[in-house]
Amino acid sequence: MTDRKATLTFDDKTLELPIYSPTLGPDVLDIRKLYAEGDVFTHDPGFTSTSACESTITFIDGEKGELLHRGYPIDQLAADSHYLEVCYLLLYGELPTRAQMEDFESRVIRHTMLHDQMVYFYRGFRRDAHPMAIIVGVMGAMSAFYHDSTDITDPWQREVASIRLIAKMPTIVAWAYKYSIGQPFVYPNNKLDYASNFLNMCFSVPAEEYKVNPILARAMDRIFTLHADHEQNASTSTVRLASSSGANPFACIAAGAACLWGPAHGGANQACLEMLREIGSVDRIPEFIARAKDKNDPFRLMGFGHRVYKNFDPRAKVMKQSADEVLDLLGIEDNPTLQVAKELEAQAIADPYFSEKKLFPNVDFYSGIILEAMGFPTSMFTPIFALSRTVGWISQWHEQLSDPAHKIGRPRQLYTGAPHRDYVPVDQRG
Ligand code: ACO
């Protein structure tokens, strides 16, 4: 793969480290022999300079603000493709032919229902449980309900588990919502497209006729597409780490969803909308910007900043445009939250604190406004992110299992605790 080498010299040792040149992105030093040959570890909390795997799925150029899936830019996919086609692309590496797409769609459609006994599993949760708590539980429980697709050494079972997860996530998420508001579960309708089916399961009730608005379905599909994958982020790395032990696919994806829930990751869209509401009016923005800049105040501008993007998140641009379209369609004029969002973005970008630290709006900055306008409560924002990201998690899981170099993930540490000491019985402690 390479004949270039970096030379590392320390104490009386000199080590040669192979340098790899990826298709895109910075060169990578291979340090796998560092401990064996140099008796040292590297120290990189938060993995800011560490490549943990080789991947061909997604590439982000944080400086340019570019996101590519299998080489295709996200703005082209968001404009001209649709979620299930992007799922195919992420899973299998190429855009499908018409026949491949039809076959894939029919496989997904055949798996949208949940095992009927899962209803009782839902009923075990308190009504006021956060939908993410239910979703993490239900995803993990799939290992018990679909035990016939948990053998990771069997490619056919891996494929069935993948299709099951993509197909059932809308049902799992919609039912978590229905349960939390005390409405009956709505079964999937396989005549509807993926996004319309999800909206129907969330918003229809047996007593009323409900027709999915195609423009809202398109906006929903675009939200799914924009969140489909994002290379080695925290939840995806969690899935890979869980999978490295040989855990079953449903357990791995449940672990990813649990990680996604945190406010620094997938929980940011909920936190962002709550922050915009708390700001409330344009005249209070300077006060919140001052708080975000204050080192002694833990407050951060939610929906701002990103570990990788040091420029506009390309997904935020599409999301902003989508927010305008959806509010326009729904006749929501002068939406105060959108006004606060637009003005906050303008003021933050003009402020040297944010520009010097390269803090720009991320995908979560506008997604909450669209979801709220569609009728979703804030508690559903992260579940919708989890639904969308499931395909990314599965694609990365597949890739890892197919990689002959993969081994159990086991980071090392810089130990700064007590040195060896002997146990003292309780009656002899001072
Ligand atoms: N508001 C104010 N200051 C910020 C913000 C923010 N949103 N984000 C980062 N900073 C500042 C930090 O205080 C730090 O300042 P310092 O260098 O003076 O100490 C500097 O910028 C770098 O911040 P880090 O936390 O070191 O950057 P990191 O890459 O670890 O964090 C993160 C990235 C977690 C996304 C961070 O920007 C953040 O907390 N943002 C708000 C939450 C959010 O929107 N998360 C969504 C991420 S996108 C996603 O998951 C889909």
PDB file of N, CA and C in Angstrom, residues 64-153:
ATOM      1  N   LYS A  64     -13.269  22.284   3.689  1.00  0.00           N
ATOM      2  CA  LYS A  64     -14.079  22.725   2.539  1.00  0.00           C
ATOM      3  C   LYS A  64     -15.570  22.708   2.848  1.00  0.00           C
ATOM      4  N   GLY A  65     -15.970  21.939   3.879  1.00  0.00           N
ATOM      5  CA  GLY A  65     -17.398  21.774   4.143  1.00  0.00           C
ATOM      6  C   GLY A  65     -18.015  20.849   3.106  1.00  0.00           C
ATOM      7  N   GLU A  66     -17.362  19.709   2.876  1.00  0.00           N
ATOM      8  CA  GLU A  66     -17.843  18.776   1.848  1.00  0.00           C
ATOM      9  C   GLU A  66     -18.099  17.407   2.478  1.00  0.00           C
ATOM     10  N   LEU A  67     -19.209  16.788   2.079  1.00  0.00           N
ATOM     11  CA  LEU A  67     -19.562  15.447   2.556  1.00  0.00           C
ATOM     12  C   LEU A  67     -19.872  14.570   1.349  1.00  0.00           C
ATOM     13  N   LEU A  68     -19.144  13.462   1.216  1.00  0.00           N
ATOM     14  CA  LEU A  68     -19.335  12.557   0.076  1.00  0.00           C
ATOM     15  C   LEU A  68     -19.750  11.177   0.566  1.00  0.00           C
ATOM     16  N   HIS A  69     -20.769  10.595  -0.063  1.00  0.00           N
ATOM     17  CA  HIS A  69     -21.108   9.194   0.193  1.00  0.00           C
ATOM     18  C   HIS A  69     -20.691   8.390  -1.027  1.00  0.00           C
ATOM     19  N   ARG A  70     -19.763   7.468  -0.842  1.00  0.00           N
ATOM     20  CA  ARG A  70     -19.220   6.673  -1.958  1.00  0.00           C
ATOM     21  C   ARG A  70     -18.785   7.586  -3.091  1.00  0.00           C
ATOM     22  N   GLY A  71     -18.340   8.799  -2.748  1.00  0.00           N
ATOM     23  CA  GLY A  71     -17.846   9.763  -3.730  1.00  0.00           C
ATOM     24  C   GLY A  71     -18.878  10.787  -4.176  1.00  0.00           C
ATOM     25  N   TYR A  72     -20.160  10.546  -3.919  1.00  0.00           N
ATOM     26  CA  TYR A  72     -21.198  11.476  -4.399  1.00  0.00           C
ATOM     27  C   TYR A  72     -21.462  12.568  -3.357  1.00  0.00           C
ATOM     28  N   PRO A  73     -21.471  13.859  -3.775  1.00  0.00           N
ATOM     29  CA  PRO A  73     -21.695  14.936  -2.803  1.00  0.00           C
ATOM     30  C   PRO A  73     -23.109  14.914  -2.220  1.00  0.00           C
ATOM     31  N   ILE A  74     -23.221  15.223  -0.935  1.00  0.00           N
ATOM     32  CA  ILE A  74     -24.506  15.140  -0.233  1.00  0.00           C
ATOM     33  C   ILE A  74     -25.541  16.100  -0.834  1.00  0.00           C
ATOM     34  N   ASP A  75     -25.095  17.272  -1.323  1.00  0.00           N
ATOM     35  CA  ASP A  75     -26.103  18.196  -1.860  1.00  0.00           C
ATOM     36  C   ASP A  75     -26.740  17.632  -3.132  1.00  0.00           C
ATOM     37  N   GLN A  76     -25.960  16.892  -3.944  1.00  0.00           N
ATOM     38  CA  GLN A  76     -26.546  16.260  -5.140  1.00  0.00           C
ATOM     39  C   GLN A  76     -27.507  15.147  -4.739  1.00  0.00           C
ATOM     40  N   LEU A  77     -27.105  14.363  -3.722  1.00  0.00           N
ATOM     41  CA  LEU A  77     -27.977  13.268  -3.280  1.00  0.00           C
ATOM     42  C   LEU A  77     -29.266  13.833  -2.682  1.00  0.00           C
ATOM     43  N   ALA A  78     -29.136  14.910  -1.872  1.00  0.00           N
ATOM     44  CA  ALA A  78     -30.327  15.499  -1.242  1.00  0.00           C
ATOM     45  C   ALA A  78     -31.267  16.081  -2.293  1.00  0.00           C
ATOM     46  N   ALA A  79     -30.704  16.623  -3.382  1.00  0.00           N
ATOM     47  CA  ALA A  79     -31.547  17.258  -4.403  1.00  0.00           C
ATOM     48  C   ALA A  79     -32.162  16.220  -5.337  1.00  0.00           C
ATOM     49  N   ASP A  80     -31.375  15.217  -5.762  1.00  0.00           N
ATOM     50  CA  ASP A  80     -31.824  14.372  -6.879  1.00  0.00           C
ATOM     51  C   ASP A  80     -32.076  12.908  -6.520  1.00  0.00           C
ATOM     52  N   SER A  81     -31.603  12.468  -5.376  1.00  0.00           N
ATOM     53  CA  SER A  81     -31.799  11.057  -5.026  1.00  0.00           C
ATOM     54  C   SER A  81     -32.910  10.965  -3.973  1.00  0.00           C
ATOM     55  N   HIS A  82     -33.046   9.832  -3.340  1.00  0.00           N
ATOM     56  CA  HIS A  82     -33.995   9.697  -2.236  1.00  0.00           C
ATOM     57  C   HIS A  82     -33.404   8.710  -1.236  1.00  0.00           C
ATOM     58  N   TYR A  83     -34.008   8.671  -0.038  1.00  0.00           N
ATOM     59  CA  TYR A  83     -33.372   7.972   1.077  1.00  0.00           C
ATOM     60  C   TYR A  83     -33.059   6.506   0.766  1.00  0.00           C
ATOM     61  N   LEU A  84     -34.025   5.771   0.228  1.00  0.00           N
ATOM     62  CA  LEU A  84     -33.756   4.332   0.024  1.00  0.00           C
ATOM     63  C   LEU A  84     -32.661   4.100  -1.015  1.00  0.00           C
ATOM     64  N   GLU A  85     -32.561   5.021  -1.992  1.00  0.00           N
ATOM     65  CA  GLU A  85     -31.485   4.886  -2.967  1.00  0.00           C
ATOM     66  C   GLU A  85     -30.134   5.140  -2.276  1.00  0.00           C
ATOM     67  N   VAL A  86     -30.120   6.131  -1.375  1.00  0.00           N
ATOM     68  CA  VAL A  86     -28.881   6.409  -0.625  1.00  0.00           C
ATOM     69  C   VAL A  86     -28.551   5.223   0.291  1.00  0.00           C
ATOM     70  N   CYS A  87     -29.583   4.589   0.852  1.00  0.00           N
ATOM     71  CA  CYS A  87     -29.349   3.384   1.667  1.00  0.00           C
ATOM     72  C   CYS A  87     -28.642   2.328   0.821  1.00  0.00           C
ATOM     73  N   TYR A  88     -29.148   2.116  -0.389  1.00  0.00           N
ATOM     74  CA  TYR A  88     -28.536   1.118  -1.284  1.00  0.00           C
ATOM     75  C   TYR A  88     -27.084   1.490  -1.552  1.00  0.00           C
ATOM     76  N   LEU A  89     -26.872   2.762  -1.867  1.00  0.00           N
ATOM     77  CA  LEU A  89     -25.510   3.248  -2.176  1.00  0.00           C
ATOM     78  C   LEU A  89     -24.566   2.992  -1.000  1.00  0.00           C
ATOM     79  N   LEU A  90     -25.021   3.336   0.207  1.00  0.00           N
ATOM     80  CA  LEU A  90     -24.161   3.161   1.385  1.00  0.00           C
ATOM     81  C   LEU A  90     -23.887   1.682   1.648  1.00  0.00           C
ATOM     82  N   LEU A  91     -24.919   0.862   1.504  1.00  0.00           N
ATOM     83  CA  LEU A  91     -24.765  -0.563   1.819  1.00  0.00           C
ATOM     84  C   LEU A  91     -23.932  -1.310   0.793  1.00  0.00           C
ATOM     85  N   TYR A  92     -24.199  -1.026  -0.513  1.00  0.00           N
ATOM     86  CA  TYR A  92     -23.594  -1.868  -1.554  1.00  0.00           C
ATOM     87  C   TYR A  92     -22.516  -1.150  -2.368  1.00  0.00           C
ATOM     88  N   GLY A  93     -22.326   0.144  -2.164  1.00  0.00           N
ATOM     89  CA  GLY A  93     -21.172   0.824  -2.770  1.00  0.00           C
ATOM     90  C   GLY A  93     -21.428   1.527  -4.079  1.00  0.00           C
ATOM     91  N   GLU A  94     -22.512   1.198  -4.791  1.00  0.00           N
ATOM     92  CA  GLU A  94     -22.811   1.826  -6.083  1.00  0.00           C
ATOM     93  C   GLU A  94     -24.273   2.233  -6.118  1.00  0.00           C
ATOM     94  N   LEU A  95     -24.596   3.200  -6.986  1.00  0.00           N
ATOM     95  CA  LEU A  95     -26.005   3.528  -7.203  1.00  0.00           C
ATOM     96  C   LEU A  95     -26.664   2.338  -7.903  1.00  0.00           C
ATOM     97  N   PRO A  96     -27.916   2.025  -7.539  1.00  0.00           N
ATOM     98  CA  PRO A  96     -28.557   0.834  -8.118  1.00  0.00           C
ATOM     99  C   PRO A  96     -29.070   1.080  -9.532  1.00  0.00           C
ATOM    100  N   THR A  97     -29.180   0.012 -10.304  1.00  0.00           N
ATOM    101  CA  THR A  97     -29.942   0.088 -11.550  1.00  0.00           C
ATOM    102  C   THR A  97     -31.420   0.128 -11.146  1.00  0.00           C
ATOM    103  N   ARG A  98     -32.297   0.371 -12.123  1.00  0.00           N
ATOM    104  CA  ARG A  98     -33.739   0.397 -11.802  1.00  0.00           C
ATOM    105  C   ARG A  98     -34.174  -0.953 -11.199  1.00  0.00           C
ATOM    106  N   ALA A  99     -33.703  -2.049 -11.805  1.00  0.00           N
ATOM    107  CA  ALA A  99     -34.115  -3.388 -11.331  1.00  0.00           C
ATOM    108  C   ALA A  99     -33.579  -3.636  -9.910  1.00  0.00           C
ATOM    109  N   GLN A 100     -32.339  -3.221  -9.664  1.00  0.00           N
ATOM    110  CA  GLN A 100     -31.767  -3.414  -8.316  1.00  0.00           C
ATOM    111  C   GLN A 100     -32.549  -2.598  -7.286  1.00  0.00           C
ATOM    112  N   MET A 101     -32.956  -1.388  -7.693  1.00  0.00           N
ATOM    113  CA  MET A 101     -33.697  -0.519  -6.756  1.00  0.00           C
ATOM    114  C   MET A 101     -35.046  -1.144  -6.423  1.00  0.00           C
ATOM    115  N   GLU A 102     -35.720  -1.657  -7.460  1.00  0.00           N
ATOM    116  CA  GLU A 102     -37.046  -2.254  -7.228  1.00  0.00           C
ATOM    117  C   GLU A 102     -36.925  -3.472  -6.308  1.00  0.00           C
ATOM    118  N   ASP A 103     -35.886  -4.246  -6.538  1.00  0.00           N
ATOM    119  CA  ASP A 103     -35.681  -5.437  -5.712  1.00  0.00           C
ATOM    120  C   ASP A 103     -35.398  -5.032  -4.251  1.00  0.00           C
ATOM    121  N   PHE A 104     -34.545  -4.002  -4.085  1.00  0.00           N
ATOM    122  CA  PHE A 104     -34.200  -3.542  -2.738  1.00  0.00           C
ATOM    123  C   PHE A 104     -35.445  -3.016  -2.021  1.00  0.00           C
ATOM    124  N   GLU A 105     -36.220  -2.181  -2.737  1.00  0.00           N
ATOM    125  CA  GLU A 105     -37.430  -1.614  -2.124  1.00  0.00           C
ATOM    126  C   GLU A 105     -38.395  -2.719  -1.708  1.00  0.00           C
ATOM    127  N   SER A 106     -38.545  -3.729  -2.563  1.00  0.00           N
ATOM    128  CA  SER A 106     -39.506  -4.774  -2.207  1.00  0.00           C
ATOM    129  C   SER A 106     -38.995  -5.586  -1.013  1.00  0.00           C
ATOM    130  N   ARG A 107     -37.659  -5.729  -0.900  1.00  0.00           N
ATOM    131  CA  ARG A 107     -37.133  -6.443   0.273  1.00  0.00           C
ATOM    132  C   ARG A 107     -37.377  -5.640   1.546  1.00  0.00           C
ATOM    133  N   VAL A 108     -37.198  -4.316   1.458  1.00  0.00           N
ATOM    134  CA  VAL A 108     -37.430  -3.465   2.643  1.00  0.00           C
ATOM    135  C   VAL A 108     -38.912  -3.512   3.024  1.00  0.00           C
ATOM    136  N   ILE A 109     -39.768  -3.380   2.017  1.00  0.00           N
ATOM    137  CA  ILE A 109     -41.216  -3.324   2.282  1.00  0.00           C
ATOM    138  C   ILE A 109     -41.715  -4.607   2.960  1.00  0.00           C
ATOM    139  N   ARG A 110     -41.116  -5.736   2.608  1.00  0.00           N
ATOM    140  CA  ARG A 110     -41.570  -7.015   3.191  1.00  0.00           C
ATOM    141  C   ARG A 110     -41.240  -7.136   4.686  1.00  0.00           C
ATOM    142  N   HIS A 111     -40.412  -6.217   5.196  1.00  0.00           N
ATOM    143  CA  HIS A 111     -39.975  -6.378   6.597  1.00  0.00           C
ATOM    144  C   HIS A 111     -40.425  -5.241   7.521  1.00  0.00           C
ATOM    145  N   THR A 112     -41.428  -4.467   7.105  1.00  0.00           N
ATOM    146  CA  THR A 112     -41.760  -3.275   7.910  1.00  0.00           C
ATOM    147  C   THR A 112     -42.520  -3.591   9.211  1.00  0.00           C
ATOM    148  N   MET A 113     -43.185  -4.740   9.265  1.00  0.00           N
ATOM    149  CA  MET A 113     -43.974  -5.041  10.476  1.00  0.00           C
ATOM    150  C   MET A 113     -43.080  -5.511  11.620  1.00  0.00           C
ATOM    151  N   LEU A 114     -43.550  -5.273  12.833  1.00  0.00           N
ATOM    152  CA  LEU A 114     -42.828  -5.776  14.012  1.00  0.00           C
ATOM    153  C   LEU A 114     -43.514  -7.056  14.494  1.00  0.00           C
ATOM    154  N   HIS A 115     -42.736  -7.927  15.091  1.00  0.00           N
ATOM    155  CA  HIS A 115     -43.303  -9.132  15.711  1.00  0.00           C
ATOM    156  C   HIS A 115     -44.421  -8.681  16.656  1.00  0.00           C
ATOM    157  N   ASP A 116     -45.571  -9.353  16.572  1.00  0.00           N
ATOM    158  CA  ASP A 116     -46.730  -8.853  17.312  1.00  0.00           C
ATOM    159  C   ASP A 116     -46.503  -8.815  18.820  1.00  0.00           C
ATOM    160  N   GLN A 117     -45.662  -9.707  19.314  1.00  0.00           N
ATOM    161  CA  GLN A 117     -45.405  -9.738  20.758  1.00  0.00           C
ATOM    162  C   GLN A 117     -44.643  -8.503  21.231  1.00  0.00           C
ATOM    163  N   MET A 118     -44.042  -7.767  20.273  1.00  0.00           N
ATOM    164  CA  MET A 118     -43.289  -6.570  20.670  1.00  0.00           C
ATOM    165  C   MET A 118     -44.209  -5.505  21.256  1.00  0.00           C
ATOM    166  N   VAL A 119     -45.499  -5.606  20.937  1.00  0.00           N
ATOM    167  CA  VAL A 119     -46.475  -4.678  21.523  1.00  0.00           C
ATOM    168  C   VAL A 119     -46.387  -4.730  23.058  1.00  0.00           C
ATOM    169  N   TYR A 120     -46.230  -5.947  23.584  1.00  0.00           N
ATOM    170  CA  TYR A 120     -46.182  -6.091  25.052  1.00  0.00           C
ATOM    171  C   TYR A 120     -44.899  -5.492  25.608  1.00  0.00           C
ATOM    172  N   PHE A 121     -43.852  -5.574  24.813  1.00  0.00           N
ATOM    173  CA  PHE A 121     -42.581  -4.978  25.240  1.00  0.00           C
ATOM    174  C   PHE A 121     -42.748  -3.460  25.383  1.00  0.00           C
ATOM    175  N   TYR A 122     -43.393  -2.843  24.376  1.00  0.00           N
ATOM    176  CA  TYR A 122     -43.673  -1.400  24.468  1.00  0.00           C
ATOM    177  C   TYR A 122     -44.482  -1.084  25.716  1.00  0.00           C
ATOM    178  N   ARG A 123     -45.495  -1.937  25.948  1.00  0.00           N
ATOM    179  CA  ARG A 123     -46.416  -1.633  27.057  1.00  0.00           C
ATOM    180  C   ARG A 123     -45.728  -1.701  28.409  1.00  0.00           C
ATOM    181  N   GLY A 124     -44.549  -2.306  28.466  1.00  0.00           N
ATOM    182  CA  GLY A 124     -43.820  -2.376  29.731  1.00  0.00           C
ATOM    183  C   GLY A 124     -43.196  -1.045  30.127  1.00  0.00           C
ATOM    184  N   PHE A 125     -43.117  -0.112  29.165  1.00  0.00           N
ATOM    185  CA  PHE A 125     -42.493   1.183  29.491  1.00  0.00           C
ATOM    186  C   PHE A 125     -43.503   2.132  30.118  1.00  0.00           C
ATOM    187  N   ARG A 126     -43.015   3.033  30.950  1.00  0.00           N
ATOM    188  CA  ARG A 126     -43.886   4.109  31.462  1.00  0.00           C
ATOM    189  C   ARG A 126     -44.304   4.978  30.286  1.00  0.00           C
ATOM    190  N   ARG A 127     -45.492   5.542  30.353  1.00  0.00           N
ATOM    191  CA  ARG A 127     -45.985   6.389  29.258  1.00  0.00           C
ATOM    192  C   ARG A 127     -45.119   7.630  29.065  1.00  0.00           C
ATOM    193  N   ASP A 128     -44.516   8.108  30.170  1.00  0.00           N
ATOM    194  CA  ASP A 128     -43.744   9.348  30.038  1.00  0.00           C
ATOM    195  C   ASP A 128     -42.274   9.074  29.707  1.00  0.00           C
ATOM    196  N   ALA A 129     -41.944   7.828  29.336  1.00  0.00           N
ATOM    197  CA  ALA A 129     -40.548   7.523  28.975  1.00  0.00           C
ATOM    198  C   ALA A 129     -40.156   8.321  27.735  1.00  0.00           C
ATOM    199  N   HIS A 130     -38.901   8.778  27.689  1.00  0.00           N
ATOM    200  CA  HIS A 130     -38.420   9.459  26.479  1.00  0.00           C
ATOM    201  C   HIS A 130     -38.436   8.434  25.347  1.00  0.00           C
ATOM    202  N   PRO A 131     -38.921   8.811  24.147  1.00  0.00           N
ATOM    203  CA  PRO A 131     -38.946   7.830  23.049  1.00  0.00           C
ATOM    204  C   PRO A 131     -37.586   7.188  22.790  1.00  0.00           C
ATOM    205  N   MET A 132     -36.479   7.908  23.039  1.00  0.00           N
ATOM    206  CA  MET A 132     -35.159   7.295  22.812  1.00  0.00           C
ATOM    207  C   MET A 132     -34.923   6.132  23.785  1.00  0.00           C
ATOM    208  N   ALA A 133     -35.442   6.270  25.014  1.00  0.00           N
ATOM    209  CA  ALA A 133     -35.275   5.181  25.994  1.00  0.00           C
ATOM    210  C   ALA A 133     -35.993   3.932  25.474  1.00  0.00           C
ATOM    211  N   ILE A 134     -37.180   4.142  24.907  1.00  0.00           N
ATOM    212  CA  ILE A 134     -37.952   3.007  24.374  1.00  0.00           C
ATOM    213  C   ILE A 134     -37.215   2.415  23.163  1.00  0.00           C
ATOM    214  N   ILE A 135     -36.736   3.305  22.297  1.00  0.00           N
ATOM    215  CA  ILE A 135     -36.102   2.845  21.050  1.00  0.00           C
ATOM    216  C   ILE A 135     -34.835   2.033  21.337  1.00  0.00           C
ATOM    217  N   VAL A 136     -34.015   2.526  22.260  1.00  0.00           N
ATOM    218  CA  VAL A 136     -32.786   1.791  22.599  1.00  0.00           C
ATOM    219  C   VAL A 136     -33.163   0.397  23.127  1.00  0.00           C
ATOM    220  N   GLY A 137     -34.199   0.356  23.964  1.00  0.00           N
ATOM    221  CA  GLY A 137     -34.648  -0.935  24.512  1.00  0.00           C
ATOM    222  C   GLY A 137     -35.186  -1.852  23.420  1.00  0.00           C
ATOM    223  N   VAL A 138     -36.032  -1.294  22.537  1.00  0.00           N
ATOM    224  CA  VAL A 138     -36.661  -2.132  21.505  1.00  0.00           C
ATOM    225  C   VAL A 138     -35.612  -2.642  20.509  1.00  0.00           C
ATOM    226  N   MET A 139     -34.649  -1.773  20.170  1.00  0.00           N
ATOM    227  CA  MET A 139     -33.608  -2.212  19.226  1.00  0.00           C
ATOM    228  C   MET A 139     -32.809  -3.373  19.813  1.00  0.00           C
ATOM    229  N   GLY A 140     -32.470  -3.246  21.089  1.00  0.00           N
ATOM    230  CA  GLY A 140     -31.741  -4.328  21.743  1.00  0.00           C
ATOM    231  C   GLY A 140     -32.593  -5.592  21.794  1.00  0.00           C
ATOM    232  N   ALA A 141     -33.914  -5.406  22.045  1.00  0.00           N
ATOM    233  CA  ALA A 141     -34.821  -6.560  22.169  1.00  0.00           C
ATOM    234  C   ALA A 141     -34.996  -7.291  20.845  1.00  0.00           C
ATOM    235  N   MET A 142     -34.672  -6.629  19.733  1.00  0.00           N
ATOM    236  CA  MET A 142     -34.802  -7.308  18.435  1.00  0.00           C
ATOM    237  C   MET A 142     -33.939  -8.568  18.374  1.00  0.00           C
ATOM    238  N   SER A 143     -32.835  -8.577  19.145  1.00  0.00           N
ATOM    239  CA  SER A 143     -31.987  -9.779  19.165  1.00  0.00           C
ATOM    240  C   SER A 143     -32.799 -10.984  19.625  1.00  0.00           C
ATOM    241  N   ALA A 144     -33.767 -10.737  20.529  1.00  0.00           N
ATOM    242  CA  ALA A 144     -34.581 -11.837  21.036  1.00  0.00           C
ATOM    243  C   ALA A 144     -35.713 -12.179  20.064  1.00  0.00           C
ATOM    244  N   PHE A 145     -36.277 -11.144  19.430  1.00  0.00           N
ATOM    245  CA  PHE A 145     -37.421 -11.394  18.534  1.00  0.00           C
ATOM    246  C   PHE A 145     -36.979 -11.923  17.165  1.00  0.00           C
ATOM    247  N   TYR A 146     -35.772 -11.582  16.752  1.00  0.00           N
ATOM    248  CA  TYR A 146     -35.298 -12.000  15.408  1.00  0.00           C
ATOM    249  C   TYR A 146     -33.982 -12.752  15.554  1.00  0.00           C
ATOM    250  N   HIS A 147     -34.023 -13.766  16.391  1.00  0.00           N
ATOM    251  CA  HIS A 147     -32.795 -14.509  16.688  1.00  0.00           C
ATOM    252  C   HIS A 147     -32.233 -15.223  15.456  1.00  0.00           C
ATOM    253  N   ASP A 148     -33.098 -15.423  14.441  1.00  0.00           N
ATOM    254  CA  ASP A 148     -32.641 -16.137  13.237  1.00  0.00           C
ATOM    255  C   ASP A 148     -31.762 -15.268  12.341  1.00  0.00           C
ATOM    256  N   SER A 149     -31.494 -14.008  12.745  1.00  0.00           N
ATOM    257  CA  SER A 149     -30.553 -13.213  11.931  1.00  0.00           C
ATOM    258  C   SER A 149     -29.486 -12.573  12.821  1.00  0.00           C
ATOM    259  N   THR A 150     -29.006 -13.358  13.786  1.00  0.00           N
ATOM    260  CA  THR A 150     -27.977 -12.825  14.700  1.00  0.00           C
ATOM    261  C   THR A 150     -26.614 -13.494  14.534  1.00  0.00           C
ATOM    262  N   ASP A 151     -26.526 -14.478  13.621  1.00  0.00           N
ATOM    263  CA  ASP A 151     -25.232 -15.153  13.419  1.00  0.00           C
ATOM    264  C   ASP A 151     -24.388 -14.320  12.449  1.00  0.00           C
ATOM    265  N   ILE A 152     -23.421 -13.599  13.000  1.00  0.00           N
ATOM    266  CA  ILE A 152     -22.666 -12.662  12.159  1.00  0.00           C
ATOM    267  C   ILE A 152     -21.703 -13.365  11.202  1.00  0.00           C
ATOM    268  N   THR A 153     -21.512 -14.652  11.384  1.00  0.00           N
ATOM    269  CA  THR A 153     -20.605 -15.359  10.465  1.00  0.00           C
ATOM    270  C   THR A 153     -21.343 -15.795   9.196  1.00  0.00           C
TER     271      THR A 153
END
